[in-house]
Short mmCIF file of C-alpha atoms in Angstrom, two decimals:
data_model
loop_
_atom_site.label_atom_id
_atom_site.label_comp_id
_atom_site.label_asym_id
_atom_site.label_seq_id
_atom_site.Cartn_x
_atom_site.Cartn_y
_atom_site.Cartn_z
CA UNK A 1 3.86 -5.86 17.77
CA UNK A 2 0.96 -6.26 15.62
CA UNK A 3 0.77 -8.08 12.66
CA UNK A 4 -1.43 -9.00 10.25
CA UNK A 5 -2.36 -12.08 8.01
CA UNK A 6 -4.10 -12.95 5.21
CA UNK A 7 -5.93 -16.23 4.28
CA UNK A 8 -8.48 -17.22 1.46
CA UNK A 9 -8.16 -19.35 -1.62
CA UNK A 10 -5.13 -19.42 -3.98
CA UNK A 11 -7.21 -19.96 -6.86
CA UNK A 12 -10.73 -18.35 -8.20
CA UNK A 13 -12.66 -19.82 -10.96
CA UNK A 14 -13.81 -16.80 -13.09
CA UNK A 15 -16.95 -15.12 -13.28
CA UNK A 16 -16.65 -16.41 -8.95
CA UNK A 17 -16.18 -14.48 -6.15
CA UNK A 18 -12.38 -13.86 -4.59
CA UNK A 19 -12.78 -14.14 -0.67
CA UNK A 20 -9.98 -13.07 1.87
CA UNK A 21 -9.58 -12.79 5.41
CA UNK A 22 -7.20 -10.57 7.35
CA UNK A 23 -6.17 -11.84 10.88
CA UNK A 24 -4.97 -8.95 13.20
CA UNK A 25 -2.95 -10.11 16.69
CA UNK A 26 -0.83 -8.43 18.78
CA UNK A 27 -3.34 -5.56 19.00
CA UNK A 28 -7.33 -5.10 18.59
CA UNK A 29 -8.78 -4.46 15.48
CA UNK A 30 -11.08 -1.79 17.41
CA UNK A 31 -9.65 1.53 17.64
CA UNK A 32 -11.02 4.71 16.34
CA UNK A 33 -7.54 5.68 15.54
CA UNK A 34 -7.04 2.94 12.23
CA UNK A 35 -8.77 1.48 9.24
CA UNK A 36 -8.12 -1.41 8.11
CA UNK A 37 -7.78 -1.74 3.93
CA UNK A 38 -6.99 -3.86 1.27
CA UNK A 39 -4.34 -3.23 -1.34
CA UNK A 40 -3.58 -5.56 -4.81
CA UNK A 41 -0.69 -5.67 -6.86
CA UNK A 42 -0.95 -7.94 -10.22
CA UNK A 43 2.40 -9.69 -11.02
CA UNK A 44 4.78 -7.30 -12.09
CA UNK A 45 2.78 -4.18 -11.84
CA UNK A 46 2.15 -1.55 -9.32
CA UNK A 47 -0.36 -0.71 -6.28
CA UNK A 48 -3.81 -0.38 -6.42
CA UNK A 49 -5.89 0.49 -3.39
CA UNK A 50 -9.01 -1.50 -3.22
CA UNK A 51 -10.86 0.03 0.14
CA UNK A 52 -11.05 0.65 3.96
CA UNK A 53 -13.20 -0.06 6.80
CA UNK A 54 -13.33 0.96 10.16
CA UNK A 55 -13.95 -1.64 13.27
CA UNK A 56 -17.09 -0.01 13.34
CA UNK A 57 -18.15 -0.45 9.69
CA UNK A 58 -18.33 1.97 7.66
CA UNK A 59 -16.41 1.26 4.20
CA UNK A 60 -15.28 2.86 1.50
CA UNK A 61 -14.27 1.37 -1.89
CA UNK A 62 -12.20 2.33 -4.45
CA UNK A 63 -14.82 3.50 -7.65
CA UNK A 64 -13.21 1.54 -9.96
CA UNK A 65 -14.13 -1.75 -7.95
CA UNK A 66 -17.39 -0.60 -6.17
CA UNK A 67 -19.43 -2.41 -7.88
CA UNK A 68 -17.94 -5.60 -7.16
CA UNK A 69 -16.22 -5.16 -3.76
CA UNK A 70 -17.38 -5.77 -0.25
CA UNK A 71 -15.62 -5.09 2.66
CA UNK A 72 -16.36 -6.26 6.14
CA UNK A 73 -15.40 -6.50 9.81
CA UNK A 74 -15.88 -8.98 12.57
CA UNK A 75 -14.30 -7.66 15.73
CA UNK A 76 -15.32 -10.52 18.01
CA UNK A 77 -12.54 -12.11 15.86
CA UNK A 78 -10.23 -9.65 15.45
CA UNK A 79 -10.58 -10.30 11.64
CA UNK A 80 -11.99 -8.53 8.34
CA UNK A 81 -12.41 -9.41 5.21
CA UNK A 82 -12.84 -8.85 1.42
CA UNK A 83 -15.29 -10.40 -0.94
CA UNK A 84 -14.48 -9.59 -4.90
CA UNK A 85 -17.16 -10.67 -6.96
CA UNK A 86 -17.37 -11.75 -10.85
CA UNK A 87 -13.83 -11.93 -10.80
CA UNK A 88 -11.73 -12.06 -14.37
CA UNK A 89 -7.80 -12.87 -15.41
CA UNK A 90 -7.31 -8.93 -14.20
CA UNK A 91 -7.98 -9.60 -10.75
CA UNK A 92 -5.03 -11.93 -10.80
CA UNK A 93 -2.72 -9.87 -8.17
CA UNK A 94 -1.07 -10.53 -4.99
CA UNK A 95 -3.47 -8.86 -2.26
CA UNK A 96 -2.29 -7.11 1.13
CA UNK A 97 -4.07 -6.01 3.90
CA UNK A 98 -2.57 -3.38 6.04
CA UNK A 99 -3.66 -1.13 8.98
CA UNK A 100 -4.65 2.94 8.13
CA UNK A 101 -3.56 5.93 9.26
CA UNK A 102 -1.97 8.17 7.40
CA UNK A 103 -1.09 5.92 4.68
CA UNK A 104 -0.35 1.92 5.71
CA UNK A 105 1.50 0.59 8.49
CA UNK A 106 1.75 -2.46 8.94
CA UNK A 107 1.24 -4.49 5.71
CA UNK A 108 0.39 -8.16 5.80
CA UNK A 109 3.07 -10.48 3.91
CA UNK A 110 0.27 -11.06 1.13
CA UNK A 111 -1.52 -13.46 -0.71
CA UNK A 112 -1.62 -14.54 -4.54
CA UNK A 113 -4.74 -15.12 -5.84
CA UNK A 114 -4.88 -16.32 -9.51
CA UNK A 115 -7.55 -16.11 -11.46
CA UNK A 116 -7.96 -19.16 -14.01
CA UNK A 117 -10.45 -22.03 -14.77
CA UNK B 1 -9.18 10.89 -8.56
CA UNK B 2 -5.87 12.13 -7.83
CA UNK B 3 -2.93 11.31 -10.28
CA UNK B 4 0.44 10.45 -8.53
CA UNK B 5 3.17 11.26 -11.21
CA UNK B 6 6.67 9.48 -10.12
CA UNK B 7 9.58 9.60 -11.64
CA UNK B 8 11.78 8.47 -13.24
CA UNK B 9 10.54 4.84 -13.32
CA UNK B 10 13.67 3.34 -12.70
CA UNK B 11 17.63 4.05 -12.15
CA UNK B 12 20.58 3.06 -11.52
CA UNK B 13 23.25 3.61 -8.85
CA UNK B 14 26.07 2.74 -6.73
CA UNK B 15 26.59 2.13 -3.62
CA UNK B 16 27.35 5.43 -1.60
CA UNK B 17 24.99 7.29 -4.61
CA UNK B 18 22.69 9.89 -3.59
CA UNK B 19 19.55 9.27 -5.04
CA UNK B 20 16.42 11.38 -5.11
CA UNK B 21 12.69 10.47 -6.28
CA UNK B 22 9.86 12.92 -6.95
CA UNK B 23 6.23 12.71 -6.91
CA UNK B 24 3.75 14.78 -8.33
CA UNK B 25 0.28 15.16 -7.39
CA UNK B 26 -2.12 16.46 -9.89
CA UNK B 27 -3.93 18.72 -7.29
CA UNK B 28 -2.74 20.05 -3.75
CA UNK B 29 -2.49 17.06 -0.98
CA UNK B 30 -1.29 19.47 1.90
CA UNK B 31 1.55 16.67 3.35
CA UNK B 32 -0.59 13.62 3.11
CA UNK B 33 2.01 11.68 1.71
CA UNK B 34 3.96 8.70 2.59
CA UNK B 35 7.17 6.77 0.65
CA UNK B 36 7.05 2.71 0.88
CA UNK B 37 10.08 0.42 0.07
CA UNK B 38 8.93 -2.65 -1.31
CA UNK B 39 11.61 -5.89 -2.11
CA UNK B 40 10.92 -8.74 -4.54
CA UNK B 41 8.10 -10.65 -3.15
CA UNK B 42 7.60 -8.85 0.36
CA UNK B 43 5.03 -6.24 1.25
CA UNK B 44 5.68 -2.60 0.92
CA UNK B 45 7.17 -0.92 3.80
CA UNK B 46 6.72 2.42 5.21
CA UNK B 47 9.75 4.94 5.58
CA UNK B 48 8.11 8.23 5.60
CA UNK B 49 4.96 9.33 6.56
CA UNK B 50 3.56 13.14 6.56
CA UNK B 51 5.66 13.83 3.72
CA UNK B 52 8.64 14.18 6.06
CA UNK B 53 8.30 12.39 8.98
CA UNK B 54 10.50 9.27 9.31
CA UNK B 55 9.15 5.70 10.49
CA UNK B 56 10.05 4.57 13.57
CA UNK B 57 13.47 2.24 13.05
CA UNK B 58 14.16 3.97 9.49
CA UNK B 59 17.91 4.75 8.45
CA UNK B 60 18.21 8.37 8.80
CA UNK B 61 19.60 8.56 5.57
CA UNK B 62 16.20 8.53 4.36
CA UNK B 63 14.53 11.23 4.12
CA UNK B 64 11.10 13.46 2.78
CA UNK B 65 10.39 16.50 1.27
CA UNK B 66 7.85 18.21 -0.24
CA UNK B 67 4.28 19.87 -0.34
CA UNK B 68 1.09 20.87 -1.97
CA UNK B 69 1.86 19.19 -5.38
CA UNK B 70 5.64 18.25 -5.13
CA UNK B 71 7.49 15.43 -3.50
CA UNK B 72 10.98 13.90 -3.10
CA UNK B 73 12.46 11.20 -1.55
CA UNK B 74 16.11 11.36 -0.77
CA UNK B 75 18.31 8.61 -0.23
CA UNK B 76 21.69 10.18 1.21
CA UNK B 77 24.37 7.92 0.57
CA UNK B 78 22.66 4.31 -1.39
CA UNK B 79 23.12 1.18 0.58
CA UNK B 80 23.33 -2.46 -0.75
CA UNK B 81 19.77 -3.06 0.72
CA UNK B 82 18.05 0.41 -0.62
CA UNK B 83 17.98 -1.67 -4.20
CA UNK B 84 14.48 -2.10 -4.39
CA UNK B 85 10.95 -0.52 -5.76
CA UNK B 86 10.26 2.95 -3.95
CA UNK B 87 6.27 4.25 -4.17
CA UNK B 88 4.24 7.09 -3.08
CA UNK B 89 1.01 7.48 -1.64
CA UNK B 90 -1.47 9.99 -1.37
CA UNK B 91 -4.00 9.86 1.65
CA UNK B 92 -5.59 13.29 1.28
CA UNK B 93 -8.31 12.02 -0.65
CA UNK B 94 -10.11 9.11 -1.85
CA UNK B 95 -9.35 7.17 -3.64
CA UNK B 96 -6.15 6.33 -2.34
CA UNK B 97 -3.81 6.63 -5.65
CA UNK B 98 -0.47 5.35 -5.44
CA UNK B 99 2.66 6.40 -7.60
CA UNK B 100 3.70 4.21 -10.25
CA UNK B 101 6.92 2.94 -8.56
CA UNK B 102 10.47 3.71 -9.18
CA UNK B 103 13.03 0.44 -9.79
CA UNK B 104 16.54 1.51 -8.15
CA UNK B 105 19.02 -0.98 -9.35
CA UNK B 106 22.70 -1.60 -9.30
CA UNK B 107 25.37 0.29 -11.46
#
């Protein structure tokens, strides 16, 4: 059963960069048949998509973050991972990673990351 | 970007309640749609996928209609553990735009 798992600081100074890490077991991260993508949710609000990647690169980010998103893979760990920079209060959200395919299945429990000096 | 219109935003119901949630796309997405449960402080969960098609492990009485522009989620006959936040999500194009959520809540 695969699951996923993310990992990365609780709390980001602003104007910093947010980095998280998505562990994938109980499956490989390399199939042409998935993307793997990051989703946020601020406290209380809804879902935003942030962006995908594919185990062989490739990403794609949401516009409204593009400038400050990166998105990458490392399949020798089974991992990838998102980098947020110049973060504010607004990126305060709990973020998911999940597996793509039509849509997201499965979902990592999430992580909150809070935003704050 | 595509603009996911859900609604209503919240409701309430009893158990046994048939309940029913729409989605609205602001341009044609074919059936690249997908309905997510999501419970205080867990991640989302997919029930439907391809608009109708029921995850693996489901309840049946969930269920998915709906294409082009025009959505619903069903839930036959409520369930202590449907209360919860339903969403939709659109896949046909990027970016990725999810619905704004809809609360169910006990009567």
């Amino acid at each position: 059963q695969l699951q996923l798992q993310e990992s990365g600081p609780g709390l980001v100074r602003p104007s910093e960069t947010l980095s998280l890490t998505c562990s994938v077991s109980g499956g490989s991260i390399s199939s042409s048949n998935y993307h793997w993508g990051w989703i946020r949710q601020p406290p209380g609000k809804g879902l935003e998509w942030i962006g995908r990647i594919y185990y062989s690169g490739s990403p794609y980010y949401n516009p409204s973050l593009k400038s400050r998103v990166t998105i990458s893979v490392d399949t020798s760990k089974n991992q990838f991972s998102l980098n947020l920079s110049s973060v504010t209060a607004a990126d305060t959200a709990v973020y998911y990673c999940a597996r793509g395919a039509a849509g997201f299945d499965p979902w990592g429990q999430g992580t909150l990351v809070t935003v704050s000096s | 970007d595509i603009q996911m219109t859900q609604s209503p935003s919240s409701l309430s119901a009893s158990v046994g309640d048939r309940v029913t949630i729409t989605c609205r796309a602001s341009q044609g997405i074919r059936n690249d749609l997908g309905w997510y449960q999501q419970k205080p402080g867990k991640a989302p969960k997919r029930l439907i996928y391809a608009a109708s098609s029921l995850q693996t492990g489901v309840p049946s009485r969930f269920s998915g209609s709906g294409s082009g522009t025009e959505f619903t989620l069903t839930i036959s006959s409520l369930q202590p553990e449907d209360f919860a936040t339903y969403y939709c999500l659109q896949h046909n194009s990027y970016p990725l735009t999810f619905g704004g959520g809809t609360k169910v809540a006990i009567k």
